[in-house]
PDB file of C-alpha atoms and ligand atoms in Angstrom:
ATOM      1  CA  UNK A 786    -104.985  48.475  -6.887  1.00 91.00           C
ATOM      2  CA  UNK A 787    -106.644  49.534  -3.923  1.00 95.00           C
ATOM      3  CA  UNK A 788    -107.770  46.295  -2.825  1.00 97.00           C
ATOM      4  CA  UNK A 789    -104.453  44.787  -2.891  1.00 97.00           C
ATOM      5  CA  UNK A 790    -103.305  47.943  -0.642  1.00 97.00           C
ATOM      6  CA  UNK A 791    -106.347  47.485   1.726  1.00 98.00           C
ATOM      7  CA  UNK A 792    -105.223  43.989   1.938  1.00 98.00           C
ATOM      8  CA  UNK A 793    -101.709  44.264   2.498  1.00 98.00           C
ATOM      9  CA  UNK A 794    -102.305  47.499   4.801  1.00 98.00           C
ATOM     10  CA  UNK A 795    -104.272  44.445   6.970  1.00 98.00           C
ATOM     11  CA  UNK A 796    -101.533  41.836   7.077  1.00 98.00           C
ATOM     12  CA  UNK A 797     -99.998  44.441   8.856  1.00 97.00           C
ATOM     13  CA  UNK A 798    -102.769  45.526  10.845  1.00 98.00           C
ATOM     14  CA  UNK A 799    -103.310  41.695  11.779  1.00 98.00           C
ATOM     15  CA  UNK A 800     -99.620  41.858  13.070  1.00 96.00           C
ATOM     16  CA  UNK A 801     -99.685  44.786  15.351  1.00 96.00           C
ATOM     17  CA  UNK A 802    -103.393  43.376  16.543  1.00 97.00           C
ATOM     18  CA  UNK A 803    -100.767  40.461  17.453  1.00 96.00           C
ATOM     19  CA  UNK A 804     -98.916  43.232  19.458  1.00 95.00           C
ATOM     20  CA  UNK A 805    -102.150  44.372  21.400  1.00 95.00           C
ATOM     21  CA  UNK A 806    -103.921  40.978  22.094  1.00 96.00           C
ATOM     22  CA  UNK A 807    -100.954  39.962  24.084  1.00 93.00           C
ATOM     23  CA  UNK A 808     -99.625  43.027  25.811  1.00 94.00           C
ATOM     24  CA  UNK A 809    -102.849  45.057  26.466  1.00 93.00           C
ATOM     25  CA  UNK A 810    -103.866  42.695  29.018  1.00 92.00           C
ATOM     26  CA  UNK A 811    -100.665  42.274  30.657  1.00 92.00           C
ATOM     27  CA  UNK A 812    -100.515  46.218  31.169  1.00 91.00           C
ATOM     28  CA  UNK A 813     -97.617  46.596  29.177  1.00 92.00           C
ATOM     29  CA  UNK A 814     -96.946  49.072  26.337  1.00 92.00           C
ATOM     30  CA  UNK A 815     -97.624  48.014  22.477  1.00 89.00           C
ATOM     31  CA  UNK A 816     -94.545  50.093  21.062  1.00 86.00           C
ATOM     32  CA  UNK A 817     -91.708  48.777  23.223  1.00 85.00           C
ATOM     33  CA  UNK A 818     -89.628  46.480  24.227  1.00 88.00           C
ATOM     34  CA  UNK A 819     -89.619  45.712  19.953  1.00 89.00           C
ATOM     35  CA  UNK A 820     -91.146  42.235  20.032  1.00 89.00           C
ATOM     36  CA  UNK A 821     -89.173  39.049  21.411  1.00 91.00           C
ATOM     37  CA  UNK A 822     -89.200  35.592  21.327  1.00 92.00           C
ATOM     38  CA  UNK A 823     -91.128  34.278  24.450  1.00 88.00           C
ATOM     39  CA  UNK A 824     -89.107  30.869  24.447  1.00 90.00           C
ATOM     40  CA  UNK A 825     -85.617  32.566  24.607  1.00 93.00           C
ATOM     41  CA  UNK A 826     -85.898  36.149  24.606  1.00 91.00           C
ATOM     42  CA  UNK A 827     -84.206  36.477  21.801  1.00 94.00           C
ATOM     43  CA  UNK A 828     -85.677  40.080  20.039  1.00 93.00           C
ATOM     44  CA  UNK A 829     -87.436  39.333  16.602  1.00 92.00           C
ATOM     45  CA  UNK A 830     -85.701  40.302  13.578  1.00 92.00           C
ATOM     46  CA  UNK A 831     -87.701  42.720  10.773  1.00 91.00           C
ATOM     47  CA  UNK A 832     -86.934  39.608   8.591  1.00 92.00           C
ATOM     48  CA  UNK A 833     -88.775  37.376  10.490  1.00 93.00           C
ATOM     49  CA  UNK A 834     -91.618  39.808  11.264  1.00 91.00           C
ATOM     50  CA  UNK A 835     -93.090  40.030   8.102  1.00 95.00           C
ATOM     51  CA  UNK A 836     -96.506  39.091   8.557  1.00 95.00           C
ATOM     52  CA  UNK A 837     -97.775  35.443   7.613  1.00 96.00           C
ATOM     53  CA  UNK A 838     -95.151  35.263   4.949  1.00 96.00           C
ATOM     54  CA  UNK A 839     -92.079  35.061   7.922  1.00 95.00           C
ATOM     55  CA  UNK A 840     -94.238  32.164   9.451  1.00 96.00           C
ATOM     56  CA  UNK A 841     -94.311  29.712   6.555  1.00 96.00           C
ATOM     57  CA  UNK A 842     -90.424  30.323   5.760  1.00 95.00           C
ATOM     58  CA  UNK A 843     -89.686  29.620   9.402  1.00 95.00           C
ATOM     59  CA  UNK A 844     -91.975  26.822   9.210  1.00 95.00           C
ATOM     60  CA  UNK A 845     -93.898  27.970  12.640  1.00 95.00           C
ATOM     61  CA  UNK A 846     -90.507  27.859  14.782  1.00 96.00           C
ATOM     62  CA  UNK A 847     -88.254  30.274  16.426  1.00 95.00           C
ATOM     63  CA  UNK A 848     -85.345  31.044  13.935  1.00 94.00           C
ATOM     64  CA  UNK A 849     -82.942  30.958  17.285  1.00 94.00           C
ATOM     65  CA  UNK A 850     -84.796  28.604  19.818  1.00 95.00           C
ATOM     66  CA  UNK A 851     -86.743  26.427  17.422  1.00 93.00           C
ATOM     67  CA  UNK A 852     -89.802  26.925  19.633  1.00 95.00           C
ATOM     68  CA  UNK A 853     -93.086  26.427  17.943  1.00 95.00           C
ATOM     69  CA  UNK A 854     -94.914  29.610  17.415  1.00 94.00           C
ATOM     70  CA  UNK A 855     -98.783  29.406  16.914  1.00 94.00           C
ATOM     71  CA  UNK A 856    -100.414  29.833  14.097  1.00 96.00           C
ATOM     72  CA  UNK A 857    -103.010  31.909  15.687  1.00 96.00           C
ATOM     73  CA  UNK A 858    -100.409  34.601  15.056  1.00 96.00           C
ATOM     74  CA  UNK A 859    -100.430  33.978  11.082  1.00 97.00           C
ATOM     75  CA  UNK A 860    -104.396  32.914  11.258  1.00 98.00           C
ATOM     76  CA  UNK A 861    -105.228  36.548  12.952  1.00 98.00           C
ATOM     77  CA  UNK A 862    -102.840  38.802  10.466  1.00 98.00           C
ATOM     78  CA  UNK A 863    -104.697  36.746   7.190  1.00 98.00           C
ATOM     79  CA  UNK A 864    -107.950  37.066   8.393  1.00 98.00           C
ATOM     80  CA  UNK A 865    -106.923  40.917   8.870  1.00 98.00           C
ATOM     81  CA  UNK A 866    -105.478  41.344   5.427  1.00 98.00           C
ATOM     82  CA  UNK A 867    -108.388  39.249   3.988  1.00 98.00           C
ATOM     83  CA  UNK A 868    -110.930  41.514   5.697  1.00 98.00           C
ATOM     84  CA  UNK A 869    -109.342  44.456   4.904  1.00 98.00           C
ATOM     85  CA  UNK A 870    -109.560  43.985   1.082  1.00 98.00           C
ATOM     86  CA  UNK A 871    -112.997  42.499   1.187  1.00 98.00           C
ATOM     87  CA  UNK A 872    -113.750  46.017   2.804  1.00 97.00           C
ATOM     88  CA  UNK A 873    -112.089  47.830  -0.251  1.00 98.00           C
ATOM     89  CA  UNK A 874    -114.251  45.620  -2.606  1.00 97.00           C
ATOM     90  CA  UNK A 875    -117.337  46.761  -0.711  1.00 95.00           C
ATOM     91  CA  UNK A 876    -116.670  50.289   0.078  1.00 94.00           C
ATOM     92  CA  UNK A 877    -114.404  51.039  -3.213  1.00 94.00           C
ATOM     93  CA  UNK A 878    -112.036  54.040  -2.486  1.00 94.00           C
ATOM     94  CA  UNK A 879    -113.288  56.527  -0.006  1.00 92.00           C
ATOM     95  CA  UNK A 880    -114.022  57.643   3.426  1.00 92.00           C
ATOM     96  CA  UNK A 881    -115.783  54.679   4.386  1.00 92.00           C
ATOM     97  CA  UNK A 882    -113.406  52.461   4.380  1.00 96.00           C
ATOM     98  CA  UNK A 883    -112.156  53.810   7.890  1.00 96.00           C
ATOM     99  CA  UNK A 884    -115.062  52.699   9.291  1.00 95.00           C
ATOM    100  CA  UNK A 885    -114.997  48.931   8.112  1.00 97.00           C
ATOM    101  CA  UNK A 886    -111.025  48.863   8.793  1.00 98.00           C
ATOM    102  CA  UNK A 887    -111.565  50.248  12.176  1.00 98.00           C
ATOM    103  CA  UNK A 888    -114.369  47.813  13.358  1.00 98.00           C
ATOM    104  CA  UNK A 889    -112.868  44.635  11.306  1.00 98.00           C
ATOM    105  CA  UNK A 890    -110.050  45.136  13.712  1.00 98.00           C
ATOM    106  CA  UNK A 891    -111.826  45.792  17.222  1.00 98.00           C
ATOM    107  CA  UNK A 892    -113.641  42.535  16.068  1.00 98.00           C
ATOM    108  CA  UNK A 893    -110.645  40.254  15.233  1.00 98.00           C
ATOM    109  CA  UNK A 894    -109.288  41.664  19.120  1.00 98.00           C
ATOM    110  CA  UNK A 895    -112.376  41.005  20.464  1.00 98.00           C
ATOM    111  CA  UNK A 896    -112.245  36.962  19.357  1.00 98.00           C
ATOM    112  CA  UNK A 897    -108.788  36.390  19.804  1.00 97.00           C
ATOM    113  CA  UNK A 898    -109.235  38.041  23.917  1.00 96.00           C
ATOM    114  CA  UNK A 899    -112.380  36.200  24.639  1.00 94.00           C
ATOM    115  CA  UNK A 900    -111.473  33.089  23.077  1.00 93.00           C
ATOM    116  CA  UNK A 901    -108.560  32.805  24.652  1.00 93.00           C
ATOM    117  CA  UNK A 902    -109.175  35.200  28.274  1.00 91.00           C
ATOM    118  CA  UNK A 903    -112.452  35.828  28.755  1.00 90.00           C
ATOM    119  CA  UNK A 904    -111.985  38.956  28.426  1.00 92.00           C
ATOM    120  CA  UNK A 905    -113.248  42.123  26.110  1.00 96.00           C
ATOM    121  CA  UNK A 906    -110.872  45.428  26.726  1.00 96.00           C
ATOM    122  CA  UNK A 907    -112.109  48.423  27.564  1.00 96.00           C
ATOM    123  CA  UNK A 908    -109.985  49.904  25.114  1.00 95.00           C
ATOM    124  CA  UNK A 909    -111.560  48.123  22.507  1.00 97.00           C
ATOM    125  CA  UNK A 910    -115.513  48.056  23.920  1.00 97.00           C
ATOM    126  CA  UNK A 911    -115.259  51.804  25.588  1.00 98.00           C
ATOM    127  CA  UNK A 912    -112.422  53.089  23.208  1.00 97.00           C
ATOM    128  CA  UNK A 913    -114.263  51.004  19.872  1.00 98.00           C
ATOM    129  CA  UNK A 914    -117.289  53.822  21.523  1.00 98.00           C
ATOM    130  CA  UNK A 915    -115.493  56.613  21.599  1.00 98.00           C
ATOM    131  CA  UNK A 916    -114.071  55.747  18.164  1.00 97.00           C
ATOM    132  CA  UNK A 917    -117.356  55.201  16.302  1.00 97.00           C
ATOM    133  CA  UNK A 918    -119.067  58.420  17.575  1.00 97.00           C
ATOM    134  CA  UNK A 919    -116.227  60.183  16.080  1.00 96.00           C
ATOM    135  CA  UNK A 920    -116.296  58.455  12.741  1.00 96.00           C
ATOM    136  CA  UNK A 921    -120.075  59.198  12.450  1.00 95.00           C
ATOM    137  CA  UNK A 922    -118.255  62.832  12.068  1.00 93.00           C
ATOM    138  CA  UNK A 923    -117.286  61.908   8.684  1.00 89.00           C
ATOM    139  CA  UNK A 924    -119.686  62.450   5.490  1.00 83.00           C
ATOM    140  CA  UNK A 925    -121.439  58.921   4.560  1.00 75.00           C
ATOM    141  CA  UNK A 926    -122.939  56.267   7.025  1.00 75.00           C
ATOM    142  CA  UNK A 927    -124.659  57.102  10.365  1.00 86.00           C
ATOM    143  CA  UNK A 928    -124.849  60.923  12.437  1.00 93.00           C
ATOM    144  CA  UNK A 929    -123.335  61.328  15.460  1.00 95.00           C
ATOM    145  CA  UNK A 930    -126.572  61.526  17.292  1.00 96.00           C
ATOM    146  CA  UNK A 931    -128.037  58.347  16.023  1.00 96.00           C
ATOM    147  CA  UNK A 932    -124.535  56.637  16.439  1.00 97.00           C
ATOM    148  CA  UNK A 933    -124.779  57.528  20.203  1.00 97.00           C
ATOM    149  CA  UNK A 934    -128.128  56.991  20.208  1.00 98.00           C
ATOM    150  CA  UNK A 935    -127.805  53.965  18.988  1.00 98.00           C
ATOM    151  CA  UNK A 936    -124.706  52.994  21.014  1.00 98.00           C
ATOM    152  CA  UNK A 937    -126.693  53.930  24.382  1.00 98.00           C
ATOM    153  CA  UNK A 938    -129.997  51.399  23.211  1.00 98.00           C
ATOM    154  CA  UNK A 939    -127.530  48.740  22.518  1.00 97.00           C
ATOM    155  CA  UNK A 940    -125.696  48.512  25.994  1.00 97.00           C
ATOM    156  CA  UNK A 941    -129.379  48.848  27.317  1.00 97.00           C
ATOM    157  CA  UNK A 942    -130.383  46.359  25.816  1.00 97.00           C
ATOM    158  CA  UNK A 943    -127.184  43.968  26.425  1.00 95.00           C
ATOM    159  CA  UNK A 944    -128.210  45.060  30.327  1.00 95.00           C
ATOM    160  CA  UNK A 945    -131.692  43.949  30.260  1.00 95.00           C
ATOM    161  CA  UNK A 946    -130.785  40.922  29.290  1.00 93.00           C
ATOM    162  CA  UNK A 947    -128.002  40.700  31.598  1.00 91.00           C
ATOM    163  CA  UNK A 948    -130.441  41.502  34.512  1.00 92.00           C
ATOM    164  CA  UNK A 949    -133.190  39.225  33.359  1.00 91.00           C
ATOM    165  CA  UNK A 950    -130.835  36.025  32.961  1.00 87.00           C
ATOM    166  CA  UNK A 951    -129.415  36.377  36.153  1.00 87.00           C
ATOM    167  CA  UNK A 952    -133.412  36.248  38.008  1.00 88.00           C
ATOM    168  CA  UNK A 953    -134.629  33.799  36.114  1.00 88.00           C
ATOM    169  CA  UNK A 954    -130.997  31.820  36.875  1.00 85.00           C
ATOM    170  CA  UNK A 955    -131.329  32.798  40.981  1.00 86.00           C
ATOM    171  CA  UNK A 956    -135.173  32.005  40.838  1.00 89.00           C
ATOM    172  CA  UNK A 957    -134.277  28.779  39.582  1.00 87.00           C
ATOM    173  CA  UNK A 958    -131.086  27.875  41.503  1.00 85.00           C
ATOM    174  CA  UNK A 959    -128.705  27.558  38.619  1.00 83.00           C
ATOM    175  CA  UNK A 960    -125.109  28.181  38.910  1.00 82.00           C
ATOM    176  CA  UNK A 961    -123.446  28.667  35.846  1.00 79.00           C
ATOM    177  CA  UNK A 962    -120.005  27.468  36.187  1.00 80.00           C
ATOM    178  CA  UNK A 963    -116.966  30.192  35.936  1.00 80.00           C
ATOM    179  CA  UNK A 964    -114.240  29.582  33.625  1.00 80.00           C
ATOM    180  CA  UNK A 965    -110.683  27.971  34.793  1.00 77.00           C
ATOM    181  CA  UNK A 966    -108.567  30.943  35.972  1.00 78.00           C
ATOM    182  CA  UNK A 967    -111.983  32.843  37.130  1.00 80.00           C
ATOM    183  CA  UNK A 968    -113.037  30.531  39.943  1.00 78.00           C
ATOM    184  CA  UNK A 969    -113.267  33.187  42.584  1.00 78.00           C
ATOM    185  CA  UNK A 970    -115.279  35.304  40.229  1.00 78.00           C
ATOM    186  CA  UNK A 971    -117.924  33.417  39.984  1.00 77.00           C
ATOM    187  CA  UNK A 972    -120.504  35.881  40.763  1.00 76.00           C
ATOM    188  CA  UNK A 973    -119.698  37.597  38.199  1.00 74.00           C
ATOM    189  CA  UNK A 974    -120.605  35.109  35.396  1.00 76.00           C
ATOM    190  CA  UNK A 975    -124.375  34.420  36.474  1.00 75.00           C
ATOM    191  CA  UNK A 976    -125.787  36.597  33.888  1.00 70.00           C
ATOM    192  CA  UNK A 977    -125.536  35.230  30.663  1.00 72.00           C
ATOM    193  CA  UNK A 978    -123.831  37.950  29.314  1.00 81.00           C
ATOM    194  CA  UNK A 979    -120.940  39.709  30.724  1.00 85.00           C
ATOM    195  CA  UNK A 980    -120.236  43.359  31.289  1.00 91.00           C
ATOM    196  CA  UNK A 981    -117.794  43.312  28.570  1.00 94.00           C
ATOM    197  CA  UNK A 982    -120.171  42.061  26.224  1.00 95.00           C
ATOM    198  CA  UNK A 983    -122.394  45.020  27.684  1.00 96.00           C
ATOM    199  CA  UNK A 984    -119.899  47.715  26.335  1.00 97.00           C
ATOM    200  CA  UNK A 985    -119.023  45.730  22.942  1.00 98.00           C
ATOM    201  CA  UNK A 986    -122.439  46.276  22.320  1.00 98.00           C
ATOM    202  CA  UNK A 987    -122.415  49.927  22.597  1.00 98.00           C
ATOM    203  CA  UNK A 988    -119.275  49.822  20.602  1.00 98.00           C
ATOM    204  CA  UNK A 989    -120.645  48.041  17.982  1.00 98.00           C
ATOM    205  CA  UNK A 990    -123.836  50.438  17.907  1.00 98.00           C
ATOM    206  CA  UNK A 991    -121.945  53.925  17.455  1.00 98.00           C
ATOM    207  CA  UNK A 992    -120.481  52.138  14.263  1.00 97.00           C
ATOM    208  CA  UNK A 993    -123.690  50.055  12.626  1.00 96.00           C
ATOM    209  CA  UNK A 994    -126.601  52.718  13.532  1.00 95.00           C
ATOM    210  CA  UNK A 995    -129.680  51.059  14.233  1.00 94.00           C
ATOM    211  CA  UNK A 996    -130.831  48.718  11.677  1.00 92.00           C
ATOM    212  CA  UNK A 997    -127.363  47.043  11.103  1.00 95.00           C
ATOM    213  CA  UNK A 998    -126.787  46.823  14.964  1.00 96.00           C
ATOM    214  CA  UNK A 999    -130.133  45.089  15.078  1.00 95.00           C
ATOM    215  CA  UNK A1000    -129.106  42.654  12.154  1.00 94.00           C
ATOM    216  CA  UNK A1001    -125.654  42.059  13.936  1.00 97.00           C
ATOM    217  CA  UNK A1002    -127.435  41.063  17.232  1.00 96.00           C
ATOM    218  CA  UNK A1003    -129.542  38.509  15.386  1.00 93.00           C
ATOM    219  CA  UNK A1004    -127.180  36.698  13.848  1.00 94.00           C
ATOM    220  CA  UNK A1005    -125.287  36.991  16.775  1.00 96.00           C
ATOM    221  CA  UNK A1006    -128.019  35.262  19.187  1.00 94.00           C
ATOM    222  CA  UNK A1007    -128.394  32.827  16.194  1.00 93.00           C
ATOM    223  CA  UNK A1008    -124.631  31.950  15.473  1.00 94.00           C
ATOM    224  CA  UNK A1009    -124.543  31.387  19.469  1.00 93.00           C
ATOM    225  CA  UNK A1010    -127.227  29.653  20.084  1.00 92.00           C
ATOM    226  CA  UNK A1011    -125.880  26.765  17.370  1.00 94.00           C
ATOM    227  CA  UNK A1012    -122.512  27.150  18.464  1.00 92.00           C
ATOM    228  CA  UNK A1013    -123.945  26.552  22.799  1.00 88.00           C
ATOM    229  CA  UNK A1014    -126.143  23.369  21.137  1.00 90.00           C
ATOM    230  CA  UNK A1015    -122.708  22.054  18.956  1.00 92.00           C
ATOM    231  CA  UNK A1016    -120.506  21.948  21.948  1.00 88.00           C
ATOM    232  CA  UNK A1017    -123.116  20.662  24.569  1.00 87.00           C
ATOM    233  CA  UNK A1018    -124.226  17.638  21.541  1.00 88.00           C
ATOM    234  CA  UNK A1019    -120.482  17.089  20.423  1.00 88.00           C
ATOM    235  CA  UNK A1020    -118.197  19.115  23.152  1.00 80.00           C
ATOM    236  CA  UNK A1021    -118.558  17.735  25.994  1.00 79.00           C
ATOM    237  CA  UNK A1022    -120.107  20.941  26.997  1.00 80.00           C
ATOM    238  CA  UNK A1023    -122.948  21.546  29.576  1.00 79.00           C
ATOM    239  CA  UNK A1024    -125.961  23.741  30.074  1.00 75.00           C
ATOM    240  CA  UNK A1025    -124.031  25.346  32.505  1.00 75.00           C
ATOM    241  CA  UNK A1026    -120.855  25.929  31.272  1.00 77.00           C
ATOM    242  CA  UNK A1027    -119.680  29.139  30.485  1.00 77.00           C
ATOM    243  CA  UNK A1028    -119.010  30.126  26.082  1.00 83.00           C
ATOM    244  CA  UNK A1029    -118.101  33.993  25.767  1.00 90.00           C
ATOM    245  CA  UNK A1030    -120.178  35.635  23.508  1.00 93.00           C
ATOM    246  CA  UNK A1031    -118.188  38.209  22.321  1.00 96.00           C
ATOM    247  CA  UNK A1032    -116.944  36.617  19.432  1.00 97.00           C
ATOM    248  CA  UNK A1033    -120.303  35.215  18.105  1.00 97.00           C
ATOM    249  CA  UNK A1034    -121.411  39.317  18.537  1.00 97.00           C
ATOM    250  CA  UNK A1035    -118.026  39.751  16.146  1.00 98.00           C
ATOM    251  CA  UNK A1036    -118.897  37.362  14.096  1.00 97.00           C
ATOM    252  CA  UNK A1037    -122.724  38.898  13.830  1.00 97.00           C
ATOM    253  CA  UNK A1038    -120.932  42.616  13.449  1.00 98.00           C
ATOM    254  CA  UNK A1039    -118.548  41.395  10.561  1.00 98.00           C
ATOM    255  CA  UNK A1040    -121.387  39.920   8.990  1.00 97.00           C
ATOM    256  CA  UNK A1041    -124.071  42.828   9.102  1.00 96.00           C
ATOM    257  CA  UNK A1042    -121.247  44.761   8.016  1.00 95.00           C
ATOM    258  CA  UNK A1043    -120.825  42.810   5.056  1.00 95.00           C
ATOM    259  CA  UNK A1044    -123.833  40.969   4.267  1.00 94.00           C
ATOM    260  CA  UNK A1045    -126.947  43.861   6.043  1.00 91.00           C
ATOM    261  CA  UNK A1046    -129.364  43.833   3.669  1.00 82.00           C
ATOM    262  CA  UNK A1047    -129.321  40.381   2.341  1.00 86.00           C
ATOM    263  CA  UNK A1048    -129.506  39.056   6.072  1.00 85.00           C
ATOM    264  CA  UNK A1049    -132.572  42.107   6.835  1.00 83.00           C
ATOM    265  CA  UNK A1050    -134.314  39.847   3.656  1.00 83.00           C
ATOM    266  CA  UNK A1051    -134.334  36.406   4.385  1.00 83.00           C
ATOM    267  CA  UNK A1052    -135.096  37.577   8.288  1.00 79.00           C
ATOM    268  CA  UNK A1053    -137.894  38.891   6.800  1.00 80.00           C
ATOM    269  CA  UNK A1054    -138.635  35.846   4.757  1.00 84.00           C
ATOM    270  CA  UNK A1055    -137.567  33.720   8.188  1.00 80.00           C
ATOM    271  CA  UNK A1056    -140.071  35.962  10.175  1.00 78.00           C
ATOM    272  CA  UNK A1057    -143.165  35.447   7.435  1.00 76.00           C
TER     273      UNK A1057
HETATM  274 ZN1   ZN B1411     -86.849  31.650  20.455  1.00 77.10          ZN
END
């Protein structure tokens, strides 16, 4: 019973994630206008706003204008709801399950903004901070002092290697290319890692605690380091060219999350 309420609770979730991923970064506010077609303006009826079931009747077009809408919109409210009662499974009813529905959805932001922007908000990195030292308030899971403790060595980290990609990239005149849109930026991607990546992994330390956050860097470095080799091999991708990291360190979080102590084993097993 629960699970199917976790996982309808994030359908909905997905749908007002929706909301944020395209208004935050425009500066405009999440509870009004009510949402409107972008092809003709037209406002969305609560009929047609039912999440990823309103999709498939309108077959992925405006009821009014007919214009295609994406299914990144239906993709991001499934993975939500799907999340969502994968986290009921694994917590079962209680206090915990804050924490998982919290981070699941700073995650899902965090790849649907740096996929498709390049960008991590501070609301999510700074705010997903804020929010997990709080949560560490309630009984179960990490303190508050390790969660900022932990939050503080994880930016730190993020930093160092930051500061030591971007000497060894001077030292050895390479230029990593900036991504369309960011051209006169381009400073600021000769680092590897971005400052947004920087304060998701503080973020993503106030919620894990130490162990966890180290398991969700890991497979993080791992998932990315495939993923860079993929698209240079088969993308048409080069050594220089930028990939945002962000969602691999999602990806890494979700999976820590879900999967910590099996991964902490065959790491182990990896390691010896
Ligand atoms: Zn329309």
């Amino acid at each position: 019973m629960f699970t199917v309420f976790a996982g309808l609770f994030g359908l909905c979730i997905g749908s007002f994630l929706n909301v944020v991923i395209w208004r935050v970064p425009l500066g405009k506010s999440i509870v009004s206008p009510p949402s409107a077609c972008p092809g003709c303006g037209k406002e969305i009826e609560p009929i047609d706003n039912i999440p990823v079931l309103s999709y498939l009747l309108l077959k992925g077009k405006c009821r009014n204008c007919s214009m295609t809408i994406s299914p990144k919109y239906p993709i991001t409210e499934l993975i939500t709801g799907v999340l969502f009662a994968l986290a009921a499974v694994k917590t079962g009813y209680s206090i915990e399950f804050i924490n998982y529905a919290v981070l699941i959805s700073l995650m899902i932001t965090v790849v649907r903004t740096d996929l498709e922007q390049y960008i991590i908000l501070d609301e999510v990195s700074l705010g997903g901070t804020v929010a997990g030292i709080l949560l560490a308030l309630l009984p179960g899971g990490t303190d508050i002092l390790t969660s900022l403790i932990t939050a503080v060595a994880g930016a730190v980290f993020f930093l160092l290697i930051r500061l030591g990609a971007s000497y060894y990239l001077k030292r050895n005149n390479i230029r990593t290319e900036a991504p369309e849109g960011y051209e006169d930026e381009e400073d600021e991607f000769q680092g590897g890692m971005g400052w947004g990546d920087i304060k998701l992994a503080a973020c993503i330390g106030a919620f894990l605690g130490p162990a966890l956050t180290v398991i969700a860097f890991f497979a993080s470095f791992i998932l990315g380091a495939l993923a860079g080799l993929a698209m240079i091999a088969f993308g048409g991708k080069k050594k220089t060219s930028p990939i945002p990291f962000g969602p691999f360190m999602a990806l890494g979080t979700v999976l820590a999350l879900f999967f910590g102590s099996e991964l902490w084993h065959s790491y182990i097993t990896m390691i010896w």
